[in-house]
Structures are given as structure tokens and as C-alpha cells.
Coordinates of C-alpha atoms in Angstrom, one line a residue:
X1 CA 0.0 0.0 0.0
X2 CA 1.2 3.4 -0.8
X3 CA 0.4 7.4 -1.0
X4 CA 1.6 10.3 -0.9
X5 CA 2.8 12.1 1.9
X6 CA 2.6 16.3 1.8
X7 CA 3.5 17.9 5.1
X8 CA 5.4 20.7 6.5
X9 CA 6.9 20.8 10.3
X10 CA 8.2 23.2 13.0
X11 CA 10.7 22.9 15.7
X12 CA 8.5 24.7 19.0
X13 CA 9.9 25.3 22.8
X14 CA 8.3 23.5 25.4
X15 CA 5.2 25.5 27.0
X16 CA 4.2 27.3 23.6
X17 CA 0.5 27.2 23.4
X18 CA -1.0 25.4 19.1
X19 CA -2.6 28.5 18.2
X20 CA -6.3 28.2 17.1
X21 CA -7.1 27.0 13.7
X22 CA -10.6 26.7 13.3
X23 CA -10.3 29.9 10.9
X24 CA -8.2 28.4 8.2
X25 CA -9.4 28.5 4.7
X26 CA -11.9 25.7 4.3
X27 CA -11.9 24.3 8.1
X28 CA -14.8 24.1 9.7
X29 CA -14.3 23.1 13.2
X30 CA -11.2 21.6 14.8
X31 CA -11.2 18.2 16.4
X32 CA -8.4 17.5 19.6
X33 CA -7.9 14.1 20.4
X34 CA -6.7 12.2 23.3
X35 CA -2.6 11.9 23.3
X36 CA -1.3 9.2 22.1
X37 CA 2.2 7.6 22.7
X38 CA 4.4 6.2 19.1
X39 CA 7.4 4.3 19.2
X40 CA 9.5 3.9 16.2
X41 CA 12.2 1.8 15.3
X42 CA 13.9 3.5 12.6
X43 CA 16.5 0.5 10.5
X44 CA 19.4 1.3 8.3
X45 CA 22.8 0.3 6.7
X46 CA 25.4 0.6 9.4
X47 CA 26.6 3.4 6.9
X48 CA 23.0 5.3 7.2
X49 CA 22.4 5.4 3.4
X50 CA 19.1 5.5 3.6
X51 CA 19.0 9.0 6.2
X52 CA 21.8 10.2 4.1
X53 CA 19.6 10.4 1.0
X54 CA 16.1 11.2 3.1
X55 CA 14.4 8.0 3.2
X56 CA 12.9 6.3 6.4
X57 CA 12.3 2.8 6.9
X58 CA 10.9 1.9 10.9
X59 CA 8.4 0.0 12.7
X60 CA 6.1 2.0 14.7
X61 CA 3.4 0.5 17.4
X62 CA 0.8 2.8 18.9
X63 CA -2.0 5.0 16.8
X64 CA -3.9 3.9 14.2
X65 CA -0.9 3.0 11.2
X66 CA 0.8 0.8 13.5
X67 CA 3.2 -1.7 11.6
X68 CA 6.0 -1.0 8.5
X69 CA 6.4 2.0 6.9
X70 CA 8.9 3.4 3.9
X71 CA 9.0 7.1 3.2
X72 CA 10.9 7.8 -0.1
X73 CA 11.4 11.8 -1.3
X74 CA 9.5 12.5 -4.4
X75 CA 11.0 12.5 -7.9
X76 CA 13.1 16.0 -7.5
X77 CA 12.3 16.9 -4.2
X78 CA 15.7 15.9 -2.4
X79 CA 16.5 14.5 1.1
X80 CA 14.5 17.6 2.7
X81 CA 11.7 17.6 0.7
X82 CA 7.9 17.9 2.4
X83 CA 6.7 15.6 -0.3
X84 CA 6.9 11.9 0.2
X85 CA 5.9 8.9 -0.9
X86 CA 4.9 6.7 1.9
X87 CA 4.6 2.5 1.3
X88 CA 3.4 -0.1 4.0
X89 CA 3.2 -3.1 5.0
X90 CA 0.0 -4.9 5.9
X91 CA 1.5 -7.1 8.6
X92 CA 4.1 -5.7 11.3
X93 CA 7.1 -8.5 11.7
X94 CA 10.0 -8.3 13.9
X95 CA 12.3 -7.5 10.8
X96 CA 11.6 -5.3 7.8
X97 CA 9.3 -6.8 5.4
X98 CA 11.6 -7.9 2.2
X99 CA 9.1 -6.1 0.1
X100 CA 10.3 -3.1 1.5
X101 CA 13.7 -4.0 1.6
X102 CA 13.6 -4.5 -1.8
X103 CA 12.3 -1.0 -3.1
X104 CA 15.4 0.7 -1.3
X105 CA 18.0 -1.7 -2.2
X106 CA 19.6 0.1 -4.2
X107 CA 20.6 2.4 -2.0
X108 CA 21.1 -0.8 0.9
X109 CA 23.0 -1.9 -1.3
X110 CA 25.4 -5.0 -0.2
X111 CA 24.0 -4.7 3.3
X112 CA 21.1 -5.5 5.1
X113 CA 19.1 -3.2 7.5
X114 CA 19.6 -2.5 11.0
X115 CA 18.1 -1.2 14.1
X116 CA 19.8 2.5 14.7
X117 CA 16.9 4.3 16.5
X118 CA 14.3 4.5 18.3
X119 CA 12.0 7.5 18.9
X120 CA 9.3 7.8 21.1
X121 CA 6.7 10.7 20.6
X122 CA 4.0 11.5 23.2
X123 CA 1.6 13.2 20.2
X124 CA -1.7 14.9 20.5
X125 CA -3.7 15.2 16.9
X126 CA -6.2 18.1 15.7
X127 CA -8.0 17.2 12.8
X128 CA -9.0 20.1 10.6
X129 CA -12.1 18.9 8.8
X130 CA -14.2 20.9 6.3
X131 CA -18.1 21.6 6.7
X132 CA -19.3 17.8 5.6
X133 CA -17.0 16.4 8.1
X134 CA -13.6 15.3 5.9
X135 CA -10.5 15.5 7.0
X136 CA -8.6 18.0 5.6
X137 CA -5.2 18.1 7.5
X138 CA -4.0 16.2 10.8
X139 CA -1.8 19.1 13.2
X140 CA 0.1 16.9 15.6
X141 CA 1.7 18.4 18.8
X142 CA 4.8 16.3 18.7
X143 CA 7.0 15.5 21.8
X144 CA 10.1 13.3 21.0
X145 CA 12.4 10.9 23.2
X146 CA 15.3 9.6 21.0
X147 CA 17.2 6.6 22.2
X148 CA 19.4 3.7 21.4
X149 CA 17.6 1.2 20.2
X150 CA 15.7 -1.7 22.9
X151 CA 17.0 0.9 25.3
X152 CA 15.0 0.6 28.5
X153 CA 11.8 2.5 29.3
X154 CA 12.8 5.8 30.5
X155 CA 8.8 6.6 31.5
X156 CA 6.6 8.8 29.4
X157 CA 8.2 11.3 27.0
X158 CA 7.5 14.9 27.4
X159 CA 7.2 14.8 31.2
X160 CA 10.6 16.8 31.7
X161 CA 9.1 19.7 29.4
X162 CA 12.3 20.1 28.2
X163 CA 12.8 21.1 24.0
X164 CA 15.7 19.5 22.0
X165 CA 17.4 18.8 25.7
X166 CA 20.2 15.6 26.0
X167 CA 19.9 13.8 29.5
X168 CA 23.4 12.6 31.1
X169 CA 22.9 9.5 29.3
X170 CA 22.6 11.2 26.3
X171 CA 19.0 10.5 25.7
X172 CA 17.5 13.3 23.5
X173 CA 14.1 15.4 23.5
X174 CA 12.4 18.2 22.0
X175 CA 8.8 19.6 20.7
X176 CA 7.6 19.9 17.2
X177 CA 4.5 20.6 15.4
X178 CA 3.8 18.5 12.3
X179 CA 1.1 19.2 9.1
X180 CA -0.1 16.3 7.0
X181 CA -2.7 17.0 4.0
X182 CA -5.5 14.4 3.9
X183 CA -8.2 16.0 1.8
X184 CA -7.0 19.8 1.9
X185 CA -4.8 21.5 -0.6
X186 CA -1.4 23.4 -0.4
X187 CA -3.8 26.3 0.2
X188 CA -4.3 25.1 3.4
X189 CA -1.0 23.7 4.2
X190 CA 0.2 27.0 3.6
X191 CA -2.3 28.8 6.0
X192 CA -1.5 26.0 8.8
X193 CA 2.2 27.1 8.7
X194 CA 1.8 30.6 8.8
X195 CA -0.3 30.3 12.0
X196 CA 2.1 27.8 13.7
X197 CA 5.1 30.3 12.5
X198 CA 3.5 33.4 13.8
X199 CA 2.7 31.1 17.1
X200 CA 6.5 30.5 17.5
X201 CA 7.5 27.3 15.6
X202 CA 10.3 27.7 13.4
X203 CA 10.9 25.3 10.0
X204 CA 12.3 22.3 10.8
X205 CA 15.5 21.8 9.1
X206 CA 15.8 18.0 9.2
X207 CA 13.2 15.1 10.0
X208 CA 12.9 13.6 13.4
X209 CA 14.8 10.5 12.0
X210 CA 17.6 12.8 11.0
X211 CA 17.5 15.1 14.3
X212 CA 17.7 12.1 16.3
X213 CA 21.0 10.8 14.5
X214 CA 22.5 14.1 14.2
X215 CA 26.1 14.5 13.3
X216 CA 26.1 10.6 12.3
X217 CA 23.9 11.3 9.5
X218 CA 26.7 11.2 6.0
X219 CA 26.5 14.6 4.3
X220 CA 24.5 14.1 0.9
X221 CA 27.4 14.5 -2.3
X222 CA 27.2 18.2 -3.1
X223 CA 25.6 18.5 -6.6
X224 CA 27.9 22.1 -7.1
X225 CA 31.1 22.5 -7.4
X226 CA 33.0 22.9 -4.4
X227 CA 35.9 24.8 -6.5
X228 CA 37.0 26.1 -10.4
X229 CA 38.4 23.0 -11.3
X230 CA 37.5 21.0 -14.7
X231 CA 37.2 17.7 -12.3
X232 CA 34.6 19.8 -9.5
X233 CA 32.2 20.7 -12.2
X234 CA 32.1 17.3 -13.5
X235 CA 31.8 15.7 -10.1
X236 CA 29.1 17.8 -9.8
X237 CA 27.0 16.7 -12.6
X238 CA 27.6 12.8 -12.0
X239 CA 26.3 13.6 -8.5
X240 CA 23.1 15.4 -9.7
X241 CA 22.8 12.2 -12.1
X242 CA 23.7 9.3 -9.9
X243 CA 21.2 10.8 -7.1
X244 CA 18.3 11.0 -10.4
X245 CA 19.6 7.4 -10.8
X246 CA 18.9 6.1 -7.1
X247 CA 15.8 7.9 -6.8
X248 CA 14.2 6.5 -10.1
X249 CA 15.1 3.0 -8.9
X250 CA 12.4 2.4 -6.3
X251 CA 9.6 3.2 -8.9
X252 CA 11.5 1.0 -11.8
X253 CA 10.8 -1.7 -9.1
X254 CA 7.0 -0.5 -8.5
X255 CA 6.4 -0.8 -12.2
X256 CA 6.4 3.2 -12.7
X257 CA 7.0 4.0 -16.1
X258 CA 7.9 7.5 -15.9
X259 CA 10.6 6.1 -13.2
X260 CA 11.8 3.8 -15.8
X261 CA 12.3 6.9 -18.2
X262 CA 13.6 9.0 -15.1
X263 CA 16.5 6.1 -14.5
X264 CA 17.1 5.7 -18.1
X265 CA 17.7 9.6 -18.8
X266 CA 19.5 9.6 -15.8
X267 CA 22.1 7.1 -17.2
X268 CA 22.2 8.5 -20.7
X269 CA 23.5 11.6 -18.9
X270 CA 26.1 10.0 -17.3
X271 CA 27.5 8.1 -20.3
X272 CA 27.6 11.5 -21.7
X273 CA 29.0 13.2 -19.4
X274 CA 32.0 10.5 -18.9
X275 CA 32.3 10.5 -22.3
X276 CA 32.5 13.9 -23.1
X277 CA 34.8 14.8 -20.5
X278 CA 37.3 12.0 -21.0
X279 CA 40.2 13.7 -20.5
X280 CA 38.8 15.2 -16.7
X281 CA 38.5 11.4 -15.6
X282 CA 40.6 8.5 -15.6
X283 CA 39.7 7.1 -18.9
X284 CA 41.1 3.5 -18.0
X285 CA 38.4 3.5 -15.0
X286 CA 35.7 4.8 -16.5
X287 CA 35.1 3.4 -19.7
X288 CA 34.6 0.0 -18.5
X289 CA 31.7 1.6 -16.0
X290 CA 30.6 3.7 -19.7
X291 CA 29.8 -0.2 -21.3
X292 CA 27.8 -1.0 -18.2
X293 CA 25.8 1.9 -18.1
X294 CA 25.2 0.9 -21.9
X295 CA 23.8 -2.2 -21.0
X296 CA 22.0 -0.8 -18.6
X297 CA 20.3 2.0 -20.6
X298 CA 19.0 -0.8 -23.1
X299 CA 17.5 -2.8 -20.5
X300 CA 15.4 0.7 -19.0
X301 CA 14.7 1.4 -23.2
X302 CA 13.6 -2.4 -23.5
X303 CA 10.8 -1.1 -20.6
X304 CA 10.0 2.0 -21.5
X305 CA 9.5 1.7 -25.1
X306 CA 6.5 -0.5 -25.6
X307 CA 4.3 1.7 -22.8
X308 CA 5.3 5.1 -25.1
X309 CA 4.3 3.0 -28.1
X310 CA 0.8 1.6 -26.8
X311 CA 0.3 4.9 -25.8
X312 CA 0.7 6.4 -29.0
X313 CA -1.1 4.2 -31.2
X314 CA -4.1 4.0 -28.6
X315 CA -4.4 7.8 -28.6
X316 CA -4.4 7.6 -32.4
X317 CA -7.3 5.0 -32.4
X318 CA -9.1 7.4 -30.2
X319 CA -9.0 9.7 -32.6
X320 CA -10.2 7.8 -35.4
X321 CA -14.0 7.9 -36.4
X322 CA -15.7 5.1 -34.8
X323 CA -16.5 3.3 -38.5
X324 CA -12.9 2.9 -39.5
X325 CA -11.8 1.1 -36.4
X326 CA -12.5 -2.6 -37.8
X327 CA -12.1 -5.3 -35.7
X328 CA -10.1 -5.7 -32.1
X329 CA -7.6 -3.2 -32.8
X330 CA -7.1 -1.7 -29.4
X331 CA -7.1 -5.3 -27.7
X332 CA -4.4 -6.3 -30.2
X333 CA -2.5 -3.3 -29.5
X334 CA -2.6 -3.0 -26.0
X335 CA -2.1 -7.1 -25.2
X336 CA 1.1 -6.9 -27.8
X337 CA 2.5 -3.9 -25.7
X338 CA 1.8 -4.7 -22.5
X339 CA 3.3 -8.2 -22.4
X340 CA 6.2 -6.3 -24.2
X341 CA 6.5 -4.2 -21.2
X342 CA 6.3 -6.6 -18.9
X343 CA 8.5 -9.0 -20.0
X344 CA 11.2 -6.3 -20.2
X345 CA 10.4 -4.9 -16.9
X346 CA 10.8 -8.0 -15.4
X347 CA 14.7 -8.8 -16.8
X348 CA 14.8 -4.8 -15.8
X349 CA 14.0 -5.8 -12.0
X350 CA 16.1 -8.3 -12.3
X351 CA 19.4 -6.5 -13.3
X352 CA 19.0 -4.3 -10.7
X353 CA 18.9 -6.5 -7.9
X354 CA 21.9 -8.2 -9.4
X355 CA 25.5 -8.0 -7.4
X356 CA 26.7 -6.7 -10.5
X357 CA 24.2 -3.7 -10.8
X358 CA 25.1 -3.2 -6.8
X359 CA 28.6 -3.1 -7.4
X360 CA 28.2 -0.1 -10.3
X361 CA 26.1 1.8 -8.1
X362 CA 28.3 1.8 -5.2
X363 CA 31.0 3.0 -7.9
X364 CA 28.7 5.6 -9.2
X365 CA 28.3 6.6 -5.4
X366 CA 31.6 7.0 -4.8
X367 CA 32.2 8.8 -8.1
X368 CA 30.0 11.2 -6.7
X369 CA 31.9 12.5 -4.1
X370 CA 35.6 11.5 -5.6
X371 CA 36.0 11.3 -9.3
X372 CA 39.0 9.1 -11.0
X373 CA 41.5 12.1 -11.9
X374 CA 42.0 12.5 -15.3
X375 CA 45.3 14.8 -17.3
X376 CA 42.9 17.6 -17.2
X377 CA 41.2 17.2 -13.8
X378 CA 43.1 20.1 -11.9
X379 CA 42.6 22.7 -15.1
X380 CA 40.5 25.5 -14.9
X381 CA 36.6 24.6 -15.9
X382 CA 35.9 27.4 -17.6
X383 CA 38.4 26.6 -20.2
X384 CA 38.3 22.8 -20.7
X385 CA 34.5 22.4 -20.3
X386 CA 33.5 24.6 -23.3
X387 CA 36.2 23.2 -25.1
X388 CA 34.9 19.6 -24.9
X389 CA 31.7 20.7 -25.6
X390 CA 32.6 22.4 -28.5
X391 CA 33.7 19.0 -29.9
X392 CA 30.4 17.6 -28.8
X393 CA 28.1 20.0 -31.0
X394 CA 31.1 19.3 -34.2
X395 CA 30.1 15.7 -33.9
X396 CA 26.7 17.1 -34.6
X397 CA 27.4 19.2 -37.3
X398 CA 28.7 15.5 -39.2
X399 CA 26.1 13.5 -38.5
X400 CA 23.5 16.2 -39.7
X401 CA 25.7 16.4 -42.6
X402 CA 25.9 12.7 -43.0
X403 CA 22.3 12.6 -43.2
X404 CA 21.9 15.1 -45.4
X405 CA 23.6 13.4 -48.4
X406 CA 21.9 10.3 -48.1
X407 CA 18.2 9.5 -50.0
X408 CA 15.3 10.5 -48.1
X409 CA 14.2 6.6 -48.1
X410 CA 17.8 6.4 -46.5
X411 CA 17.5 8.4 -43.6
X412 CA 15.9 7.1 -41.1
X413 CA 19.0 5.4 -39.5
X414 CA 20.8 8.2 -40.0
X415 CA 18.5 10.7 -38.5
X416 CA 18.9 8.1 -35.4
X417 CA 22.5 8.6 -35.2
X418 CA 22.0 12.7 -35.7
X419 CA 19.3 12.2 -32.3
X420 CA 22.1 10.7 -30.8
X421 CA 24.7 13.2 -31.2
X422 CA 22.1 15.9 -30.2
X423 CA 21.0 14.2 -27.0
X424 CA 25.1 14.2 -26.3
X425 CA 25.9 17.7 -27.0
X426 CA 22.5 18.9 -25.0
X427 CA 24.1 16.7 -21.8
X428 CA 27.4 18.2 -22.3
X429 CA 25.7 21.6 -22.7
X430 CA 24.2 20.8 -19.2
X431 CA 26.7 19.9 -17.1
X432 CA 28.8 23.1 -18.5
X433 CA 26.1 24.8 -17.0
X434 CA 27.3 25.0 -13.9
X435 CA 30.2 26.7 -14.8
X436 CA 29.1 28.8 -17.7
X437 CA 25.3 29.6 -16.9
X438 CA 22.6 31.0 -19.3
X439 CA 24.7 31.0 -22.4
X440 CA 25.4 26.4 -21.7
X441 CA 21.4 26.1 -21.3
X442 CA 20.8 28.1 -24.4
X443 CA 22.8 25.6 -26.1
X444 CA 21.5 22.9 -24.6
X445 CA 18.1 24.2 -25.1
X446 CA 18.5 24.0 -29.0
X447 CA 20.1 20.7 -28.8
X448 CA 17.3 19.3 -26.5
X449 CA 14.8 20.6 -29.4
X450 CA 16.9 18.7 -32.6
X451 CA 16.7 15.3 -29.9
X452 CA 12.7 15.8 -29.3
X453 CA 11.8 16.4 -33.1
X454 CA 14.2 13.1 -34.3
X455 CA 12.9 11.2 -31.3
X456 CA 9.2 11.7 -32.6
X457 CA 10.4 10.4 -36.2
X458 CA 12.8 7.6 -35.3
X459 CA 9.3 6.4 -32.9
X460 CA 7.3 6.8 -35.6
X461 CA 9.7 3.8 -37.7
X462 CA 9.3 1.8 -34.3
X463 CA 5.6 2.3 -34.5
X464 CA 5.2 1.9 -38.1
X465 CA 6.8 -1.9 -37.8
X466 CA 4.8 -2.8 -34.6
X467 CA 1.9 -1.7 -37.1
X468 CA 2.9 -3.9 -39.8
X469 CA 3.4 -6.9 -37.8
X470 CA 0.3 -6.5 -35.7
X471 CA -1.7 -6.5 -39.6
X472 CA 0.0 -9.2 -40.6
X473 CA -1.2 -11.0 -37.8
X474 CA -4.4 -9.9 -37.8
X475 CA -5.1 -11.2 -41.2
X476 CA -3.7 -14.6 -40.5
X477 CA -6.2 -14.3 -37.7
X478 CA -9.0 -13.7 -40.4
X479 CA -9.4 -10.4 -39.0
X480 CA -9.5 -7.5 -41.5
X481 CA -6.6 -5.6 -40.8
X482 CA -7.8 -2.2 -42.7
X483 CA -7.0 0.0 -39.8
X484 CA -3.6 -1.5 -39.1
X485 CA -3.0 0.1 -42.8
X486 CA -4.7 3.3 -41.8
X487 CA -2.7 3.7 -38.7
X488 CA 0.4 3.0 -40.5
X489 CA -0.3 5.3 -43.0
X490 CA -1.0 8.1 -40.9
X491 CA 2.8 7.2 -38.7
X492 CA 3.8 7.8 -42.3
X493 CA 2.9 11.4 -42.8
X494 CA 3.8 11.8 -38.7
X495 CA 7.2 10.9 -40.1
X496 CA 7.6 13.5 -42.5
X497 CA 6.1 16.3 -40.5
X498 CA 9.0 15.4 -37.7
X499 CA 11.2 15.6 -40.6
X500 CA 10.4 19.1 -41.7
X501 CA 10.6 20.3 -38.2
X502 CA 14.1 18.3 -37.8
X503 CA 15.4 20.0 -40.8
X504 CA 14.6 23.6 -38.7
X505 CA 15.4 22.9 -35.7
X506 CA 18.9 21.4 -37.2
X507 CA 19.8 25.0 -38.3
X508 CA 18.6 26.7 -35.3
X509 CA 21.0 24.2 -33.4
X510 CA 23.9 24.9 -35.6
X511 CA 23.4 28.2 -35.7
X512 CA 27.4 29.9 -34.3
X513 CA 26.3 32.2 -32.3
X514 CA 24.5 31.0 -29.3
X515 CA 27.4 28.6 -29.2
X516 CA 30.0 31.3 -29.2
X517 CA 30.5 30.6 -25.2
X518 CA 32.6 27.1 -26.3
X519 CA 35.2 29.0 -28.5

């Protein structure tokens, strides 16, 4: 089971009255119940990966979602995010349920969770429901115990009064007041945390999981440079692309296929950027990791592909007056695809949780703190980065030219390779970014335009065969297999509308001067 999570928090001193919040927008009346006491084990690696990159895996026992629960930052939201996604488990074991194990493992890693805290919270809920009665927001009065874990009782938390307070024995405590949507909208949310900021409750900087833990807690890899050097600046964008990476993982496993596209973007960029940068890294280290990430991106492609085609060609059926759709076109479409997809998400699953997928990650982790130097590494970015991009966009220039001379019926492989060389420059582009600002995304802004136009011809050829061998079958089926032609036929002009708007957005790309920054 899983939902989303949207709240926002606030670190209060002991003693400070919840203001009254019956007169938020939408809230009809406020409902206090009785306090209630939580304890959480929170589990880990012994190296805390999972606090390190704002993720929460514990048991809790006491209130009403007693048993498992994973919290995972939302696509783009980072470690200290208010949006979450939260899974549990229907039954509350002793250990952590292998199912949600399994969606974090690739951060876990080689290791298997465990126990590294506990936190007990004396908390007292308001419900904020609207006029009909619905739960808009929960506002929980939070009192908090940290401790080792299986450390003995030390009596109920919160009667000390103290805020964020260690005991001799090092057992911590503090106050916080916590905001969780239900049925109300950021609106709301927003409203809430003005009142409990102009009550006295300051933003929370870190969760209670990472308060408790405190200095132990590793320091996410920085996704800026830390300096001017060629080696910082493309540090920095493995980081930003290894952490896109991680992240996408968990909902590659959950069957989410825009986290399948998210992982495979993620290590497109990073083939590029290795690539492109060759002589900032250790070439002899990384090209071996460069053929892995290969294999990897055509596994992800293998699983992401069929969904964007079913989609495509069941959006054109829609489309389609209701008297030329003969026969079970959509069934045949969406049965061909789907087991497609799954098949290829399966073998996807299954190369991540293989020791050798483990092993590149925890190379790609490292990487993304501590590059492999290359000759170039300690050189100034500004000069080697627009200078290796500048070799990026003349690949370009070839392969457009390449294509050019060939016979239109003669193009489409072509035009795949001329995708390819823009979806290189545009990740190049991006990671010089960081260095050269407005003038890089400019750049890769043109390039990103060339890769979107090609992509929507080279899927039309993907589509176009799917079509033919879906007809085929069909007709062997005694099905009449008109609409499999019409379909086709209309991927056909599709294809040479992309390819007017390729030959455009080709000059606008190689246009000199928005690239005059990598001279």
C-alpha cells in the first residue's frame, strides 16, 4: 500500500500554546484528540544510506498506522523535501518486510538493514475537517524521546518539558509541530504554517529521524562545485545524475514508467558526461563503467519503449472515427504492448537487484563524491569544459551532414545517429552549465529541441513496424486488418512532418552564435 505524503513541520519550545485554527481556509471546526504515545524503530545500513539520502524505513506501534512503513522523497524533491511517498506493510514483523527492503536496495545496497533508532513521541492530533465532516489536515503536537535502540523504558516522554534537551545518558528530546494534507490543498498547508510560525515554531530543518541521528547522519554529495576545477564541475554533474539514478530505482521496481524513463535519462547523462569529459577522468576506470551503463540503458529502453508506443497508437485509435476502427484493434494493441513491457520490466528488476548492478552503483556513489582524476582534472573549468563541448556539438554538425547526403528513403538510420549526437551535445551543454550559466542552457536548449523532433520520427519507424506486424497478424487471424494500414499510414505522414521540423530545428542548433561561449 502506498500514497503520498505532503507535510510541513516546525521545531516549537516547550510550554508554547498550538494556536487556534478553526479559521483556516476551508476548516470548519477543529477536532483534539486524546494523546497518544508512538514508538518507532527506525533501520538502516550501518553506513545510514538510507538517512543520508532522506528516506525512512521503521516500525512503529501505537495509533492507528501501526506496523511497516517506507518514506521515499519524491522524484526531485531531495533529502529535505515535504513531499513523500509513503509505502506499508499490511502485517508488522519483527524485521523489515523484504518487500520493503527490496524497493530501497539500491541504495542498501550490499547490506542488510539495521536497528539504529528509536523514537518515542507523546503526540496529541487536531483534525481540521471541512463543513461535511472530511479530514482535511492532521496538526500533531509532537513530543520526542530519542534513544538507542531496545533501550530501557525511561517513563513517558514529554514529562521533563524540556525542547531538543540531551539527559546525562545522552537521551535526546524536543517539541515539534507537524502538518499532513489528507483532503485539503497546499492552500491550506500553507495557511496552517503561517499560524504555527507566527505562534512560535520555526521550520524544521531536518526530519525527526535525522534530528535524532545528528552528526552521524553522512552529508548528501554536493551536486555544485566545491571549486573552479574541470574535475569539481564534472563531479558535480555525475552527482546530480547518480542521485536521479537512485531515486528513479524504487519506482523502476514498482512498475512506474515514468521512473523507468527518469532512470534511463539519468544514465544516458552519465554516459555522456563520462564520455565527453574524458580527458577530466581516468579514462582506464571509466570506460569500463561507460559499457555498463550501456547495458543498462537498453534494458530501462527495452521497458520504457512498448508503454510510449501503446500509448501512442491507442491515442491515435481514439482519434479515429468510430466506423474505421475494424475489428479488435485496441485489444491487439494493448495485449502486444503490455506483455512487451512486462517481460522487459521484469529482466529490468532483475538486473537491478543483481551483485553486478550493486557493485556499479556503489562505484557511481563514490564517483560522486571523488571522481578518478583524469590529465585535465586540476585545469580551470571554464576553459576545458566549453572546449569539450565544443567537440560535442562538431560531432553534430557531421552526422547532420551525414544525413543530409543520403536519399530520403535512406535516412531514417541516420537521422537516429544525428538524435544521438544531439542528446550528447544537450548533456554536455548541461553539465557546462554549472560553470558557464545561461549562455550552456541556451545551447542545450537547441540541442534538446533537434533530440525531441528526431525522437518523434525515429518512434514513428518503431511504430510503423509494430503496425505492420500487428496487420499481418491480424489477417492470418481472419481479422481485416484495414486500420492497421490506416494507422500505418498516418505514422507515415507523422514521419515527415518530424522531418520538416528536424530539418529547422537542425539550423537553429547549428546556428554559431548561441554557441560562441565554447570557443
Amino acid at each position: 500500500m502506498a500514497h503520498d505524503e505532503v507535510e510541513t513541520a516546525f521545531e516549537v519550545a516547550p510550554g508554547t500554546p498550538l494556536p487556534g485554527l478553526d479559521g483556516l481556509p476551508g476548516v470548519a471546526r477543529v477536532d483534539r484528540r486524546e494523546p497518544q504515545r508512538l514508538v518507532a524503530t527506525y533501520w538502516d545500513s550501518p553506513r545510514l544510506d538510507l538517512a543520508r539520502a532522506g528516506v525512512s524505513l521503521r516500525r512503529r506501534t501505537g495509533g492507528h498506522d501501526e506496523g511497516w512503513h517506507l518514506k521515499v522523497p519524491l522524484a526531485g524533491d531531495g533529502p529535505d523535501g515535504r513531499r513523500r511517498a509513503e509505502h506499508r506493510a499490511d502485517v508488522a514483523p519483527a524485521t523489515p518486510p523484504d518487500e520493503l527492503v527490496a524497493l530501497v536496495r539500491s541504495r542498501l545496497r550490499d547490506t542488510d538493514p539495521v536497528p539504529v533508532v528509536e523514537l518515542v513521541t507523546t503526540r496529541t492530533t487536531s483534525l481540521l475537517l471541512g463543513e461535511d465532516g472530511t479530514v482535511l489536515a492532521e496538526v500533531a503536537d509532537d513530543v520526542v524521546e530519542a534513544r538507542a535502540p531496545h533501550a530501557p523504558d525511561a517513563g513517558a516522554p514529554g514529562d521533563s518539558g524540556t525542547s531538543a534537551a540531551a539527559d546525562a545518558g545522552g537521551l535526546t528530546r524536543w517539541r515539534e509541530w507537524e502538518v499532513e494534507l489528507a483532503a485539503g490543498d497546499d492552500a491550506l498547508l500553507a495557511a496552517a504554517g503561517t499560524a504555527l510560525a507566527e505562534a512560535g515554531g520555526a521550520p524544521r530543518a531536518a526530519s525527526k529521524l535525522q534530528r535524532a541521528l545528528g552528526s552521524a547522519v553522512p552529508v548528501p554529495a554536493s551536486r555544485e562545485p566545491a571549486d573552479a576545477t574541470a574535475v569539481e564541475a564534472v563531479r558535480a554533474g555525475v552527482a546530480r545524475d547518480v542521485e536521479r539514478l537512485l531515486a528513479a530505482e524504487t519506482g523502476v521496481r514498482l512498475g512506474d514508467d515514468e521512473a523507468v524513463h527518469d532512470a534511463r535519462v539519468a544514465v544516458r547523462r552519465l554516459r555522456a558526461t563520462l564520455g565527453v569529459f574524458r580527458p577530466v577522468v581516468d579514462r582506464a576506470v571509466t570506460e569500463p563503467v561507460r559499457d555498463e551503463l550501456q547495458q543498462v540503458g537498453r534494458v530501462l529502453g527495452a521497458a520504457r519503449d512498448p508503454h510510449v508506443e501503446q500509448t501512442a497508437l491507442v491515442g491515435r485509435l481514439v482519434d479515429e472515427p468510430v466506423e474505421l476502427v475494424l475489428g479488435p484493434v485496441e485489444r491487439r494493441v494493448v495485449d502486444d504492448r503490455s506483455a512487451a513491457r512486462d517481460a522487459a520490466l521484469a529482466r529490468a528488476v532483475a538486473l537491478l537487484d543483481s551483485p553486478e548492478h550493486l557493485r556499479l552503483l556503489a562505484t557511481l556513489d563514490a564517483w560522486a563524491t571523488t571522481l578518478p582524476r583524469g590529465p585535465r582534472a586540476a585545469d580551470d573549468a571554464e576553459d576545458v569544459l566549453p572546449r569539450r563541448v565544443a567537440r560535442a556539438w562538431r560531432r553534430l554538425e557531421r552526422r547532420a551532414e551525414e544525413a543530409e547526403r543520403l536519399a530520403v528513403d535512406a535516412r531514417d538510420p541516420a537521422r537516429h545517429e544525428v538524435r544521438k549526437a544531439a542528446r550528447r551535445a544537450r548533456y554536455a551543454a548541461t553539465t557546462a552549465a554549472l560553470v558557464v550559466g545561461r549562455p550552456a542552457r541556451r545551447s542545450a536548449s537547441r540541442a534538446h529541441d533537434v533530440q525531441d523532433v528526431l525522437g518523434r520520427q525515429q518512434d514513428t519507424v518503431v511504430r510503423r513496424e509494430t503496425l505492420r506486424r500487428l496487420g499481418v497478424q491480424a489477417h492470418l487471424d481472419g481479422d481485416n486488418a484495414f486500420t492497421f494500414g490506416r494507422l500505418h499510414a498516418l505514422e507515415q505522414a507523422a514521419a515527415q512532418s518530424a522531418e520538416r521540423d528536424a530539418l529547422r530545428a537542425i539550423r537553429r542548433a547549428l546556428a554559431p552564435k548561441h554557441r560562441a561561449w565554447t570557443t
